[in-house]
Tab-separated table of C-alpha atoms in Angstrom:
chain	number	residue	atom	x	y	z
A	87	GLY	CA	-4.142	31.659	-2.900
A	88	GLY	CA	-2.278	29.387	-0.535
A	89	GLY	CA	-1.583	30.633	2.961
A	90	LYS	CA	1.343	29.259	4.904
A	91	LYS	CA	-0.601	27.550	7.667
A	92	ALA	CA	-3.132	24.771	7.243
A	93	ALA	CA	-6.628	25.714	8.320
A	94	GLY	CA	-7.321	25.272	11.996
A	95	SER	CA	-4.049	23.664	13.010
A	96	ALA	CA	-1.916	26.529	14.274
A	97	ASP	CA	-4.151	27.318	17.251
A	98	GLY	CA	-4.710	23.668	18.168
A	99	THR	CA	-8.168	23.310	16.646
A	100	ALA	CA	-9.053	20.293	14.536
A	101	TYR	CA	-8.863	19.881	10.815
A	102	THR	CA	-10.348	17.182	8.611
A	103	VAL	CA	-8.660	14.706	6.278
A	104	ILE	CA	-10.650	12.419	3.967
A	105	THR	CA	-9.394	9.474	1.920
A	106	TRP	CA	-11.559	7.754	-0.701
A	107	ASN	CA	-11.080	5.298	-3.542
A	108	ILE	CA	-13.608	6.719	-6.008
A	109	SER	CA	-13.361	3.734	-8.406
A	110	LYS	CA	-12.534	5.901	-11.448
A	111	ASN	CA	-15.955	7.531	-11.075
A	112	ASP	CA	-15.027	11.215	-11.235
A	113	ALA	CA	-16.810	12.552	-14.321
A	114	ARG	CA	-20.063	14.193	-13.262
A	115	ASN	CA	-19.775	12.492	-9.878
A	116	GLY	CA	-21.912	14.651	-7.637
A	117	GLU	CA	-20.873	12.629	-4.588
A	118	VAL	CA	-17.346	14.053	-4.615
A	119	LYS	CA	-18.792	17.561	-4.584
A	120	ARG	CA	-21.280	16.601	-1.865
A	121	LEU	CA	-18.500	15.069	0.239
A	122	ILE	CA	-16.501	18.309	0.048
A	123	ARG	CA	-19.509	20.492	0.731
A	124	GLN	CA	-20.767	18.381	3.648
A	125	TYR	CA	-17.480	17.675	5.463
A	126	ARG	CA	-15.198	20.528	4.302
A	127	PRO	CA	-11.896	18.609	4.347
A	128	ALA	CA	-8.639	20.517	4.653
A	129	ILE	CA	-6.931	17.607	2.873
A	130	LEU	CA	-8.539	15.202	0.387
A	131	CYS	CA	-6.728	12.056	-0.775
A	132	LEU	CA	-8.335	10.141	-3.642
A	133	GLN	CA	-7.381	6.825	-5.191
A	134	GLU	CA	-8.527	5.702	-8.646
A	135	ALA	CA	-9.020	9.330	-9.526
A	136	THR	CA	-8.337	10.266	-13.143
A	137	SER	CA	-6.260	12.880	-14.881
A	138	ARG	CA	-9.466	14.945	-15.208
A	139	THR	CA	-10.263	15.099	-11.485
A	140	CYS	CA	-7.935	17.974	-10.559
A	141	GLY	CA	-9.754	20.205	-13.018
A	142	GLN	CA	-12.945	19.682	-11.013
A	143	LEU	CA	-11.281	20.688	-7.724
A	144	GLN	CA	-8.899	23.510	-8.599
A	145	ASP	CA	-11.293	26.293	-7.657
A	146	ARG	CA	-11.189	25.096	-4.016
A	147	PHE	CA	-7.935	23.153	-3.613
A	148	HIS	CA	-4.296	23.002	-4.515
A	149	CYS	CA	-4.217	19.700	-6.348
A	150	HIS	CA	-1.593	17.226	-7.566
A	151	PHE	CA	-2.184	13.983	-9.480
A	152	ALA	CA	0.155	10.968	-9.704
A	153	PRO	CA	-0.761	8.656	-12.609
A	154	SER	CA	-0.728	4.879	-12.176
A	155	TRP	CA	-1.964	3.522	-15.507
A	156	LYS	CA	-3.620	4.673	-18.734
A	157	VAL	CA	-7.217	3.840	-19.541
A	158	ALA	CA	-7.394	1.679	-22.667
A	159	ASN	CA	-8.288	3.582	-25.846
A	160	HIS	CA	-8.529	6.874	-23.987
A	161	ASP	CA	-6.094	9.684	-23.270
A	162	ILE	CA	-6.914	9.402	-19.569
A	163	HIS	CA	-4.815	8.096	-16.695
A	164	ASN	CA	-5.951	6.658	-13.368
A	165	GLY	CA	-3.971	7.298	-10.210
A	166	VAL	CA	-3.864	8.976	-6.824
A	167	LEU	CA	-4.736	12.604	-6.189
A	168	THR	CA	-3.890	14.765	-3.191
A	169	ALA	CA	-5.760	18.037	-2.726
A	170	SER	CA	-5.238	20.594	0.022
A	171	ARG	CA	-6.776	23.942	0.842
A	172	HIS	CA	-3.214	25.131	1.419
A	173	LYS	CA	-0.225	24.744	-0.841
A	174	LEU	CA	1.296	21.295	-1.242
A	175	GLN	CA	5.073	21.428	-1.055
A	176	ASN	CA	7.443	19.109	-2.934
A	177	PRO	CA	4.788	16.745	-4.324
A	178	SER	CA	6.539	13.554	-5.389
A	179	ARG	CA	5.190	10.558	-7.291
A	180	PHE	CA	6.410	7.071	-6.433
A	181	GLU	CA	5.621	4.265	-8.849
A	182	SER	CA	5.489	0.718	-7.543
A	183	PRO	CA	8.616	-1.238	-8.528
A	184	ASP	CA	6.442	-4.147	-9.697
A	185	ARG	CA	3.342	-4.583	-11.841
A	186	GLU	CA	0.117	-6.366	-11.100
A	187	PHE	CA	-0.471	-9.859	-12.408
A	188	LEU	CA	-2.855	-10.084	-15.411
A	189	PHE	CA	-3.279	-6.315	-15.798
A	190	ALA	CA	0.453	-5.423	-15.961
A	191	THR	CA	-0.356	-2.117	-14.232
A	192	THR	CA	1.706	-0.249	-11.679
A	193	LYS	CA	0.289	1.607	-8.682
A	194	ALA	CA	1.339	5.067	-7.542
A	195	ALA	CA	1.835	6.931	-4.289
A	196	MET	CA	1.940	10.714	-3.811
A	197	VAL	CA	4.107	12.138	-1.030
A	198	SER	CA	3.880	15.856	-0.215
A	199	THR	CA	4.184	18.228	2.730
A	200	ILE	CA	2.047	21.080	4.049
A	201	ALA	CA	3.225	23.883	6.341
A	202	VAL	CA	0.991	23.415	9.371
A	203	ASP	CA	2.757	25.755	11.771
A	204	ASP	CA	6.007	27.691	12.107
A	205	ALA	CA	7.876	24.673	13.456
A	206	ALA	CA	6.692	21.655	11.492
A	207	ASP	CA	5.583	20.451	8.090
A	208	LEU	CA	2.917	17.759	7.871
A	209	MET	CA	3.860	14.952	5.466
A	210	VAL	CA	0.899	13.418	3.642
A	211	ILE	CA	1.375	10.028	1.955
A	212	ASN	CA	-1.479	9.034	-0.352
A	213	VAL	CA	-1.111	5.451	-1.552
A	214	HIS	CA	-2.832	2.840	-3.682
A	215	MET	CA	-1.081	-0.441	-2.931
A	216	LEU	CA	-0.584	-3.203	-5.483
A	217	ASN	CA	-3.342	-5.768	-5.560
A	218	PHE	CA	-2.725	-8.925	-7.584
A	219	VAL	CA	0.908	-9.558	-6.599
A	220	GLY	CA	2.774	-11.698	-4.101
A	221	ILE	CA	3.825	-10.427	-0.706
A	222	GLY	CA	7.375	-9.739	-1.913
A	223	ALA	CA	6.235	-7.230	-4.533
A	224	PHE	CA	3.824	-5.734	-2.007
A	225	LYS	CA	6.695	-5.158	0.442
A	226	ASP	CA	8.841	-3.676	-2.342
A	227	GLN	CA	6.253	-0.935	-2.799
A	228	LEU	CA	6.130	-0.275	0.949
A	229	GLU	CA	9.928	-0.070	1.031
A	230	GLU	CA	9.954	2.498	-1.790
A	231	ILE	CA	7.602	4.750	0.197
A	232	PHE	CA	9.451	4.147	3.472
A	233	ARG	CA	12.826	5.154	2.023
A	234	HIS	CA	11.437	8.571	1.154
A	235	ALA	CA	9.307	9.111	4.269
A	236	ARG	CA	11.900	8.098	6.863
A	237	THR	CA	13.868	11.345	6.476
A	238	HIS	CA	10.864	13.439	7.548
A	239	THR	CA	10.998	14.418	11.215
A	240	GLY	CA	7.614	16.119	11.622
A	241	PRO	CA	4.006	14.946	11.836
A	242	MET	CA	2.767	12.506	9.231
A	243	ILE	CA	-0.428	11.016	7.767
A	244	TRP	CA	-0.312	7.879	5.595
A	245	CYS	CA	-3.642	7.015	4.042
A	246	GLY	CA	-5.273	5.359	1.071
A	247	ASP	CA	-6.311	2.000	-0.326
A	248	PHE	CA	-3.824	-0.448	1.171
A	249	ASN	CA	-5.446	-3.564	-0.343
A	250	THR	CA	-4.951	-5.320	3.000
A	251	TRP	CA	-7.189	-8.274	2.255
A	252	ASN	CA	-5.103	-10.875	4.043
A	253	SER	CA	-3.085	-11.123	7.235
A	254	ALA	CA	0.347	-11.081	5.539
A	255	ARG	CA	-0.410	-7.811	3.771
A	256	LEU	CA	-1.830	-6.219	6.902
A	257	LYS	CA	1.180	-7.340	8.953
A	258	ALA	CA	3.578	-5.818	6.398
A	259	VAL	CA	1.745	-2.482	6.417
A	260	HIS	CA	1.727	-2.386	10.214
A	261	GLN	CA	5.454	-3.181	10.328
A	262	TYR	CA	6.348	-0.322	7.993
A	263	ALA	CA	4.001	2.060	9.805
A	264	ALA	CA	5.675	1.128	13.104
A	265	ARG	CA	9.112	1.804	11.597
A	266	LEU	CA	7.867	5.317	10.848
A	267	GLY	CA	6.539	5.729	14.399
A	268	MET	CA	2.933	5.742	13.220
A	269	VAL	CA	-0.250	4.352	14.755
A	270	GLU	CA	-3.411	3.375	12.938
A	271	ALA	CA	-6.491	5.546	13.324
A	272	LEU	CA	-9.181	2.936	13.832
A	273	ALA	CA	-12.431	3.913	12.177
A	274	TYR	CA	-15.945	2.984	13.078
A	275	HIS	CA	-18.587	2.457	10.408
A	276	GLU	CA	-21.587	4.720	10.257
A	277	SER	CA	-23.620	1.868	8.799
A	278	GLY	CA	-21.366	-1.156	8.408
A	279	GLY	CA	-19.121	-2.008	5.460
A	280	THR	CA	-19.016	-4.360	2.494
A	281	PRO	CA	-16.062	-5.948	0.726
A	282	SER	CA	-15.088	-4.701	-2.709
A	283	LYS	CA	-16.943	-6.344	-5.584
A	284	TRP	CA	-13.785	-7.938	-6.995
A	285	SER	CA	-13.293	-9.874	-3.760
A	286	LEU	CA	-16.325	-12.041	-4.513
A	287	LEU	CA	-14.709	-13.168	-7.777
A	288	VAL	CA	-11.313	-14.100	-6.377
A	289	ASP	CA	-12.496	-15.467	-3.035
A	290	PRO	CA	-12.129	-19.139	-4.055
A	291	PHE	CA	-8.503	-18.639	-5.101
A	292	ILE	CA	-6.810	-16.528	-2.444
A	293	GLU	CA	-6.829	-16.079	1.299
A	294	ILE	CA	-9.249	-13.176	1.567
A	295	HIS	CA	-11.009	-11.924	4.643
A	296	GLN	CA	-14.537	-10.958	3.663
A	297	GLY	CA	-15.234	-7.503	4.977
A	298	ALA	CA	-11.499	-6.820	5.240
A	299	LEU	CA	-10.690	-3.172	5.593
A	300	LEU	CA	-8.767	-2.002	2.559
A	301	ASP	CA	-8.816	1.739	3.266
A	302	ARG	CA	-6.764	2.882	6.253
A	303	MET	CA	-5.139	5.881	7.930
A	304	PHE	CA	-1.952	5.980	9.981
A	305	CYS	CA	-0.774	9.021	11.967
A	306	ARG	CA	2.269	10.395	13.755
A	307	GLY	CA	2.427	13.545	15.860
A	308	LEU	CA	-1.348	14.025	15.769
A	309	GLU	CA	-4.112	13.734	18.329
A	310	ILE	CA	-6.884	11.689	16.735
A	311	LEU	CA	-10.251	13.198	17.616
A	312	GLU	CA	-12.503	11.201	15.310
A	313	CYS	CA	-12.164	8.573	12.598
A	314	LYS	CA	-15.061	7.025	10.732
A	315	ARG	CA	-16.179	5.477	7.457
A	316	LEU	CA	-18.950	7.528	5.938
A	317	SER	CA	-22.278	6.109	4.824
A	318	GLY	CA	-24.511	7.363	2.034
A	319	PHE	CA	-21.892	7.372	-0.752
A	320	THR	CA	-22.690	4.695	-3.338
A	321	SER	CA	-20.762	5.708	-6.473
A	322	SER	CA	-17.800	3.572	-5.336
A	323	ASP	CA	-17.499	0.160	-3.693
A	324	HIS	CA	-15.234	1.838	-1.113
A	325	PRO	CA	-16.662	4.158	1.569
A	326	PRO	CA	-14.966	7.505	2.212
A	327	MET	CA	-12.921	7.560	5.422
A	328	LEU	CA	-12.782	10.721	7.542
A	329	LEU	CA	-10.191	11.722	10.147
A	330	ARG	CA	-10.385	14.742	12.448
A	331	ALA	CA	-7.113	15.486	14.192
A	332	ARG	CA	-4.913	18.225	15.559
A	333	LEU	CA	-1.183	18.567	16.034
A	334	LEU	CA	0.341	17.352	19.247
A	335	LYS	CA	2.197	20.166	20.941
């Protein structure tokens, strides 16, 4: 059952948030289970999860899935998934206004809130940003999320795969985060990082920064205690990213 208060936050102790693009690798993926067992997140935000993933988490989490696109020839959707050990309130799916070039797919964001103490709800924004589009379409998706998030007055976490592989994209994300009063939680690597596999294919054609950080976390109203990219998880070309934080009083 879902209690009212998120674990560890009401008395000022830390709780853990993890974001991870699992690259559609959820079926029989022991690494997701190991990640949960090893780091015990209070909140888990996945990108490129599938419509089957919630079923694998429901014994431990309240879980909501926002579909982005349907897998060809299968009755399965890919999208973003937000899971919490305490009840997610008002989960809302936001589809990108534009579609990606070549694939004609949209990308989704999930916005929800969690009662973290008697005075404030924590808003959690889990996003997978558009990839193969121009900067205008990229900003349109940011604007869609911003319009919903700006009415929230409490603490906030915005995390996911931002696809910030060039300076224009990164600048746009930072501008929208600043408009929401958020700061980026800068992660260190446990053992270094590698660019996504697709980046090697498109490198000759676009302005890409090899080793660019695609997965990010932004915070408001939280004291950041630790932020790192986890090593030892090889089922995806993205590393999981872990944040430990507590509410600012």
